[in-house]
mmCIF file of C-alpha atoms and ligand atoms in Angstrom:
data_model
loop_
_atom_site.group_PDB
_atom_site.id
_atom_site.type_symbol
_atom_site.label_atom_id
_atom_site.label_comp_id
_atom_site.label_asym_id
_atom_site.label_seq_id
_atom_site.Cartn_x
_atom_site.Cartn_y
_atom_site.Cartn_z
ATOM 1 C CA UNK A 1 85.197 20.829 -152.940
ATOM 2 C CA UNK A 2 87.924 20.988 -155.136
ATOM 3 C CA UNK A 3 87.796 19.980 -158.762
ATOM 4 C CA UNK A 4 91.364 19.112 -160.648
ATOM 5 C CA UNK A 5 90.826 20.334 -163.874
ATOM 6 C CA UNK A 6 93.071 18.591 -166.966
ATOM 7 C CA UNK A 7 95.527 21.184 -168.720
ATOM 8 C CA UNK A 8 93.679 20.128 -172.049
ATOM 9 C CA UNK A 9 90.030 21.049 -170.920
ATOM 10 C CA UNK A 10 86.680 20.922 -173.290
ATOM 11 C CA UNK A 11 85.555 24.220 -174.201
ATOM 12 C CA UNK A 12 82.183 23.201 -173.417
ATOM 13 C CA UNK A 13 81.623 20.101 -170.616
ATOM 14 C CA UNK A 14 78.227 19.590 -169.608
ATOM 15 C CA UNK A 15 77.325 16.706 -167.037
ATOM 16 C CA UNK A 16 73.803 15.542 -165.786
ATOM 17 C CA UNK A 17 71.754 17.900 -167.131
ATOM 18 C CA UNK A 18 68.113 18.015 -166.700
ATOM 19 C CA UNK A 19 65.575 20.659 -167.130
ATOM 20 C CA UNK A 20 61.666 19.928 -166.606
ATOM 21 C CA UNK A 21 59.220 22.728 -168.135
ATOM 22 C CA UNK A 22 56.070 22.836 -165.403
ATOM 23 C CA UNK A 23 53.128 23.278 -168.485
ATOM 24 C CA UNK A 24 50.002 23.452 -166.352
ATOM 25 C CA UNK A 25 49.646 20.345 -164.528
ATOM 26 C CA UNK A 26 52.244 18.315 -166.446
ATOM 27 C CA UNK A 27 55.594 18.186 -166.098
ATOM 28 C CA UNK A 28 57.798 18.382 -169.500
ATOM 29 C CA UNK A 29 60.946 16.412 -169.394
ATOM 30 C CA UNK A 30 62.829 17.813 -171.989
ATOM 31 C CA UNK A 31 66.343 16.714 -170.842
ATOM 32 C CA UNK A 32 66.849 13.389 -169.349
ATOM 33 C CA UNK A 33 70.601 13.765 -168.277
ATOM 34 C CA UNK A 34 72.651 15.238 -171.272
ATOM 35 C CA UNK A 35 76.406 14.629 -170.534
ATOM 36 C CA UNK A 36 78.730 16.470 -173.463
ATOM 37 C CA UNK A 37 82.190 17.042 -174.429
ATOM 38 C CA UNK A 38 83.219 19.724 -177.210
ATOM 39 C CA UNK A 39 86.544 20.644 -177.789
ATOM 40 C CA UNK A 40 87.694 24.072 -178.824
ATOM 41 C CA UNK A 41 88.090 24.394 -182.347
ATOM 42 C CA UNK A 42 85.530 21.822 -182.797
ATOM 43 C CA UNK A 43 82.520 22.154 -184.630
ATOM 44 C CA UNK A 44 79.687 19.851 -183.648
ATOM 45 C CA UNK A 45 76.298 19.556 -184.874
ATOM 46 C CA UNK A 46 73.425 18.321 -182.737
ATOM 47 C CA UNK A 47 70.585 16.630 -184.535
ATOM 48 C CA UNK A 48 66.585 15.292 -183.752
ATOM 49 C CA UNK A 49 63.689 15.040 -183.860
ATOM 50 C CA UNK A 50 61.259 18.399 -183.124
ATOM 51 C CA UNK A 51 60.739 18.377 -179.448
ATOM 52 C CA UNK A 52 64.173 16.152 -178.244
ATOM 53 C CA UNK A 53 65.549 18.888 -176.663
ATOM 54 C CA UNK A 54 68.036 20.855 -178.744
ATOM 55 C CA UNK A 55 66.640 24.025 -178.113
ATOM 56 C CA UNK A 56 67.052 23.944 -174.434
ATOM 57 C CA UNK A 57 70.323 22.613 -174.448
ATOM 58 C CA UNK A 58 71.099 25.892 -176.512
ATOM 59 C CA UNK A 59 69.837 28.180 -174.315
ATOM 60 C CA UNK A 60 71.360 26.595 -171.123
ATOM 61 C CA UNK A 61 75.037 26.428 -172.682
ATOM 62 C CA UNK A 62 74.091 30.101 -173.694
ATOM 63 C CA UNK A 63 73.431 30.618 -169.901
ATOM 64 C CA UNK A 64 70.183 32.104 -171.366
ATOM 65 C CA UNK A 65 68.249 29.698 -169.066
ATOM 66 C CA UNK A 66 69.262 27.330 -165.998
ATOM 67 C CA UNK A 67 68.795 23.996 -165.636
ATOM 68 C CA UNK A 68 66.718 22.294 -162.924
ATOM 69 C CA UNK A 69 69.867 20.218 -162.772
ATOM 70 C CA UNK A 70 73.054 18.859 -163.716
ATOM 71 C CA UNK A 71 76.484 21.285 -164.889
ATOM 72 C CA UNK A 72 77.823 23.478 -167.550
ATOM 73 C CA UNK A 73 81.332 24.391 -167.389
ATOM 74 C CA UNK A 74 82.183 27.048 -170.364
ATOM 75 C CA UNK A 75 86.191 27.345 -170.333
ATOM 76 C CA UNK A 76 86.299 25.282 -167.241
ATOM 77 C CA UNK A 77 83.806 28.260 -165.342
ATOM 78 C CA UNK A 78 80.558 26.654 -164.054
ATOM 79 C CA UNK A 79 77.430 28.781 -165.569
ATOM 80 C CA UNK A 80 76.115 27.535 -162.317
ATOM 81 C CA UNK A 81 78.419 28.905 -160.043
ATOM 82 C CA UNK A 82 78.121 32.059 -161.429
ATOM 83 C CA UNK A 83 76.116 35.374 -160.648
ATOM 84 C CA UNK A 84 73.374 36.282 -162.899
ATOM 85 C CA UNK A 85 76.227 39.576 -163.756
ATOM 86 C CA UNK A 86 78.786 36.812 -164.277
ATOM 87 C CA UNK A 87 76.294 35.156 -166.869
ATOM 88 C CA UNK A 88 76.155 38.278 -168.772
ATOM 89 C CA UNK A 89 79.362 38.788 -168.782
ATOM 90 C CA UNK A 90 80.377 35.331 -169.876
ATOM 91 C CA UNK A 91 78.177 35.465 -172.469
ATOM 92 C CA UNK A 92 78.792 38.587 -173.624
ATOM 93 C CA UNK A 93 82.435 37.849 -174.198
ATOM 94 C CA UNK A 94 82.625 33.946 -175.040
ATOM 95 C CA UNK A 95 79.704 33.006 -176.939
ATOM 96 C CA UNK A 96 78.160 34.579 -180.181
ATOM 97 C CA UNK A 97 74.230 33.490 -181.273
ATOM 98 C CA UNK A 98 72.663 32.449 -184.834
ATOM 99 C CA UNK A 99 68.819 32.019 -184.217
ATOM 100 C CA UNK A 100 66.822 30.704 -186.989
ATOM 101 C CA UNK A 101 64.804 33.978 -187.901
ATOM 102 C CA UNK A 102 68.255 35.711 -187.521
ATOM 103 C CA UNK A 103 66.770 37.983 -185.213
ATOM 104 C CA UNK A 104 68.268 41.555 -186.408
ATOM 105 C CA UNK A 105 66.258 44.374 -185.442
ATOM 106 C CA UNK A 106 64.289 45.939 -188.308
ATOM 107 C CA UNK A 107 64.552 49.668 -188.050
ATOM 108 C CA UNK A 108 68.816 49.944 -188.235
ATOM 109 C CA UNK A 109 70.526 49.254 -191.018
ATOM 110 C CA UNK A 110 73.153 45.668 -190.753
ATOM 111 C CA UNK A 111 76.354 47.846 -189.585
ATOM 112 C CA UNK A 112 74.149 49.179 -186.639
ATOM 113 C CA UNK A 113 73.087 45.375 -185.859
ATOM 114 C CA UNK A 114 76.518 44.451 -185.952
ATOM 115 C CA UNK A 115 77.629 47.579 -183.799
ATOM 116 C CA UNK A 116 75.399 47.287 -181.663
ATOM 117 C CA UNK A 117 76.304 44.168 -180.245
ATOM 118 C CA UNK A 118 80.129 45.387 -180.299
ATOM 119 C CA UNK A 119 79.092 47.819 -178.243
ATOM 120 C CA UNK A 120 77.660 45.573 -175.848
ATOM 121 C CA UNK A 121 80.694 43.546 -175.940
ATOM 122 C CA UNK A 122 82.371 46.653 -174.610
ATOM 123 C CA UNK A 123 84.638 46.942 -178.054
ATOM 124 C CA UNK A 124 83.826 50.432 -178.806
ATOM 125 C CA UNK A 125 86.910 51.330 -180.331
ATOM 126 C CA UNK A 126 88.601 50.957 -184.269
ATOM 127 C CA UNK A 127 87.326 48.094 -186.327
ATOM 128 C CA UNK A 128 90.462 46.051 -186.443
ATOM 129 C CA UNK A 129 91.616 44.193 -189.701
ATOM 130 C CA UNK A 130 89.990 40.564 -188.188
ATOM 131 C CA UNK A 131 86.804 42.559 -188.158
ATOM 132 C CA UNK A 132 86.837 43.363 -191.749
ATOM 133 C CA UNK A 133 88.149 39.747 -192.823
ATOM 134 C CA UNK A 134 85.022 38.685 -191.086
ATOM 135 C CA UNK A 135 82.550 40.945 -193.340
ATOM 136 C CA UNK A 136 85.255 39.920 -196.381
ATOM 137 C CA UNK A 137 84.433 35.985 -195.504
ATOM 138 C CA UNK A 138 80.773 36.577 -195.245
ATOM 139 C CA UNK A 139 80.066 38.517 -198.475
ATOM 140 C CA UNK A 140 78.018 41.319 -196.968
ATOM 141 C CA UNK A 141 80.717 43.858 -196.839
ATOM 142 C CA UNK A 142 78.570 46.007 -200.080
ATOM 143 C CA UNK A 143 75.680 45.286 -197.744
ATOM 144 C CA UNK A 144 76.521 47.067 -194.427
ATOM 145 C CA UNK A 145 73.901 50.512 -195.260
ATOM 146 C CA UNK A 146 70.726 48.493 -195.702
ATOM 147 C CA UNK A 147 67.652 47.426 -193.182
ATOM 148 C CA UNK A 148 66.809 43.687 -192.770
ATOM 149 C CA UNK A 149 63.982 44.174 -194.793
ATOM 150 C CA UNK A 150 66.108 45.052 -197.909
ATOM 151 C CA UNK A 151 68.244 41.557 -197.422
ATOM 152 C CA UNK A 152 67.304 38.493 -198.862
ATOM 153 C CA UNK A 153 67.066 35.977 -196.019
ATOM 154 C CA UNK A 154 70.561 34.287 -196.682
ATOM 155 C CA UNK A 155 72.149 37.793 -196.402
ATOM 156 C CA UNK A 156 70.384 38.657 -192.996
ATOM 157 C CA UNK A 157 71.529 35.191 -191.814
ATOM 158 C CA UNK A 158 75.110 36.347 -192.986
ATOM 159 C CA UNK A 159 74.622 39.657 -190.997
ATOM 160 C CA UNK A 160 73.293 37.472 -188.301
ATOM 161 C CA UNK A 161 76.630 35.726 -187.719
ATOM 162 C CA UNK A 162 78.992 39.312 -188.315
ATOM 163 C CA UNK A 163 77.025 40.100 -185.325
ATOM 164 C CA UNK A 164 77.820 37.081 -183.582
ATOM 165 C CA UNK A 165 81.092 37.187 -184.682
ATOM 166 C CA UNK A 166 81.462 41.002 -183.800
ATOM 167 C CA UNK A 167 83.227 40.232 -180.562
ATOM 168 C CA UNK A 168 85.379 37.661 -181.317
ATOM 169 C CA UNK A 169 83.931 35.180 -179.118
ATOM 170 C CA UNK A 170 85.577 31.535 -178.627
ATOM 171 C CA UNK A 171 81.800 29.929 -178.910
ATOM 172 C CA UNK A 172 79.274 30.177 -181.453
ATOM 173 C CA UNK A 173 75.860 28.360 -180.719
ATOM 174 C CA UNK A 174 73.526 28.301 -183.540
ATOM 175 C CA UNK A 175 69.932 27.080 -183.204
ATOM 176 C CA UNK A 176 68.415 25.941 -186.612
ATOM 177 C CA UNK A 177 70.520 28.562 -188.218
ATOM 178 C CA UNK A 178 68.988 26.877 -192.279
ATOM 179 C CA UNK A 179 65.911 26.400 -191.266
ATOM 180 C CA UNK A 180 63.850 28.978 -192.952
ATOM 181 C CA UNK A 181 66.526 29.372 -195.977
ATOM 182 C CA UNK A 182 66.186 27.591 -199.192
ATOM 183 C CA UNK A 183 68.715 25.064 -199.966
ATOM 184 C CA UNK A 184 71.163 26.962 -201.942
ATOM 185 C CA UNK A 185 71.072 29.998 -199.411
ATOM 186 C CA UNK A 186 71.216 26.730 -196.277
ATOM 187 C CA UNK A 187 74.497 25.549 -197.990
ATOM 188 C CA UNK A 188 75.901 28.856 -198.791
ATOM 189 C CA UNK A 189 75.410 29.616 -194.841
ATOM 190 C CA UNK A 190 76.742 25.777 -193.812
ATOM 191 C CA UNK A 191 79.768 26.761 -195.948
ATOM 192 C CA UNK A 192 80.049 30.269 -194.149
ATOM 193 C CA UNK A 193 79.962 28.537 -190.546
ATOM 194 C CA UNK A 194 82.670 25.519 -192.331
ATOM 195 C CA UNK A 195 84.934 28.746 -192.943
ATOM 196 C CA UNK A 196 84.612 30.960 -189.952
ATOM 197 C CA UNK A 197 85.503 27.551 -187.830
ATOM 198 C CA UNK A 198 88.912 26.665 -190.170
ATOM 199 C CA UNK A 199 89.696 30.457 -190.300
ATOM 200 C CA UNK A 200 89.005 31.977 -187.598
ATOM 201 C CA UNK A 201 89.497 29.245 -185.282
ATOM 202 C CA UNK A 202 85.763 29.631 -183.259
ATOM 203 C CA UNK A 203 84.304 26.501 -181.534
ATOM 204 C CA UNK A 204 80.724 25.489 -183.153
ATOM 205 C CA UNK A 205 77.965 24.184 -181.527
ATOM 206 C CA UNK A 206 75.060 23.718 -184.402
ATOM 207 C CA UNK A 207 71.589 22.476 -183.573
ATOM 208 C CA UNK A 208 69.437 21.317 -186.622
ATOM 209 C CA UNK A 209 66.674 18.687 -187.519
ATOM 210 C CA UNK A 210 68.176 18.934 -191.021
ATOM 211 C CA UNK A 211 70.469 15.748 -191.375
ATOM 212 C CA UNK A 212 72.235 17.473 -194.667
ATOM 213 C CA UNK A 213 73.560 20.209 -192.455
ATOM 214 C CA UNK A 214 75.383 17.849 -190.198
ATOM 215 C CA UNK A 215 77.821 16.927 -192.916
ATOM 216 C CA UNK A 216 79.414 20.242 -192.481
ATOM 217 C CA UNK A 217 80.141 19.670 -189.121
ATOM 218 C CA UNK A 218 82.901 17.568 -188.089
ATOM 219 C CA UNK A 219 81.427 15.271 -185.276
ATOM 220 C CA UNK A 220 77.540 14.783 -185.247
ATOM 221 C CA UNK A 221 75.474 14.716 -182.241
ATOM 222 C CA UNK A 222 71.901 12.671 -181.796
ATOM 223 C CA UNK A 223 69.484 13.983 -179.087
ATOM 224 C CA UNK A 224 66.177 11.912 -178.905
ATOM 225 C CA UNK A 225 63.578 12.031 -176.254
ATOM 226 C CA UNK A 226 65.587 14.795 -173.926
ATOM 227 C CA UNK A 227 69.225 12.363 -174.229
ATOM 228 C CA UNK A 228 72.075 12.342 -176.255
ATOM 229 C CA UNK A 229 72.304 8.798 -178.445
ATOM 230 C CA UNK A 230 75.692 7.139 -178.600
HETATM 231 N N1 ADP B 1 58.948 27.055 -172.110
HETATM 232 C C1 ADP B 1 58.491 25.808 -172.193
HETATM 233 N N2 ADP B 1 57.454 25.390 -171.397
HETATM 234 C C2 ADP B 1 56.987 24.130 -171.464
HETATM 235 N N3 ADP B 1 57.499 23.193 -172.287
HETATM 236 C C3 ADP B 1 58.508 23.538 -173.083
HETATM 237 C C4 ADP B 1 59.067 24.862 -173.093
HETATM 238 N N4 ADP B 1 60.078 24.903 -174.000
HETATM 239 C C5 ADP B 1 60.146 23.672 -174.538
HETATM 240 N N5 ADP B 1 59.220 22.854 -173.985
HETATM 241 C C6 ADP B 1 59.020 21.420 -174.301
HETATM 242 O O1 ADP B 1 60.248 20.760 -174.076
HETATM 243 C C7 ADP B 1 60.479 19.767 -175.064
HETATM 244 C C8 ADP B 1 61.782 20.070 -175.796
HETATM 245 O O2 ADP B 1 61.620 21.276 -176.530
HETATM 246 P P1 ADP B 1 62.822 21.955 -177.342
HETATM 247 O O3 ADP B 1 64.005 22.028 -176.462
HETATM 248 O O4 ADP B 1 62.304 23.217 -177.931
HETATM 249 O O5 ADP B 1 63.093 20.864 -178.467
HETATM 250 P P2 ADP B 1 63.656 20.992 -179.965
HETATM 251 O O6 ADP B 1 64.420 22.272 -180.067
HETATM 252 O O7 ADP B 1 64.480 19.772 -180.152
HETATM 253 O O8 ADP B 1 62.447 20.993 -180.866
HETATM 254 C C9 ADP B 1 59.256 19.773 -175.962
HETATM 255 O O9 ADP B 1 58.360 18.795 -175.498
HETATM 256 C C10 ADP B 1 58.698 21.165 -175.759
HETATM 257 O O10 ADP B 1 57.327 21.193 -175.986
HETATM 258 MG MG1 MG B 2 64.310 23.885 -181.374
#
């Protein structure tokens, strides 16, 4: 089956999805059918309630889990046509993460996390003038020699997104990425995300509950019960 796909794609289309957690001897519906649009350069926000869903819509546009059903296409490529490799690959080149509990690893210093994951983007040559724009935009440039530990949480979040942003990648999903900042660290961040999608041009896809953090966005999102709300 051939699909004809329009010159002016989404950057993200997903249609039908479903995924059903098995949790002993219940099954977990935790998305109903999710059908969503996002064009590049876009940055959305996706908002509800604890336990609608957001989450695992993250992770399956991440291709960091499948869904039981339904279709992702990332740059018109189906996630589910892919090989597990393919996944990896995809990911590793299209789509940069921002978790909530920023997720650096404690024993390097913030270049290291951000090297790190150019190195696993296979970009193991010069730092190129975009790259240091990037740590310019996010403030943390004085920042680069210390451990996680020695950051307050707003500048690990900062260090967070470098690394996501390490690679250049045309997607950035972030999952709560306020939630466990105060509020003048959760608008300094929302800013931050504002400016890396005017400036650098990436697509954002950000999940909160917090209904503040949508205004940054420019289109707003409702999931409730596993569905998208019109
Ligand atoms: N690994 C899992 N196993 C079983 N149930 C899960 C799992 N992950 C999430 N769920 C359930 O799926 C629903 C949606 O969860 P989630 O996607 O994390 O929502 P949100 O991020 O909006 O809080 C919830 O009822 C949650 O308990
Ligand atoms: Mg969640």
């Amino acid at each position: 089956m051939t699909e004809v796909i329009p010159a002016k794609q989404p950057i993200i289309r997903v249609r039908g999805l479903r995924k059903t957690y098995r949790a002993g001897e219940v099954d977990v519906h935790a998305l109903r059918g999710v059908d969503l649009d996002v064009k590049a350069g876009e940055f959305v926000a996706v908002v509800g309630p604890s336990g609608s869903g957001k989450s695992t819509l993250f992770h399956i546009l991440g291709g960091l889990a499948a869904p039981t059903s339904g279709e992702v296409w990332i740059d018109g490529e189906s996630l589910q046509k892919m090989s597990d490799s393919e996944r990896t690959e995809m990911r590793q080149r299209k789509v940069g993460f921002v978790f909530q509990k920023y997720n650096l690893l404690p024993t390097l210093t913030a270049r290291d996390n951000i090297e790190i994951a150019r190195y696993l983007g296979h970009r193991n040559g010069p730092v190129d003038a975009s790259f240091n724009q990037m740590l310019d935009l996010l403030g943390i440039s004085d920042r680069l020699n210390r451990k996680p530990s020695a950051l307050s949480g707003g500048e690990q979040q900062r260090v967070a997104i470098a690394r996501a942003l390490v690679n250049n990648p045309a997607i950035v999903l972030a999952d709560e990425p306020t939630g466990n900042l105060d509020t003048e660290n959760s608008t300094a961040v929302l800013g931050l995300l504002r400016q890396v999608n005017e400036r650098l041009g990436q697509t954002i896809l950000m999940i909160t509950h917090n209904p503040e953090a949508a205004a940054f966005a420019d289109r707003t999102v409702s999931m409730r019960d596993g569905r998208i709300l019109e």
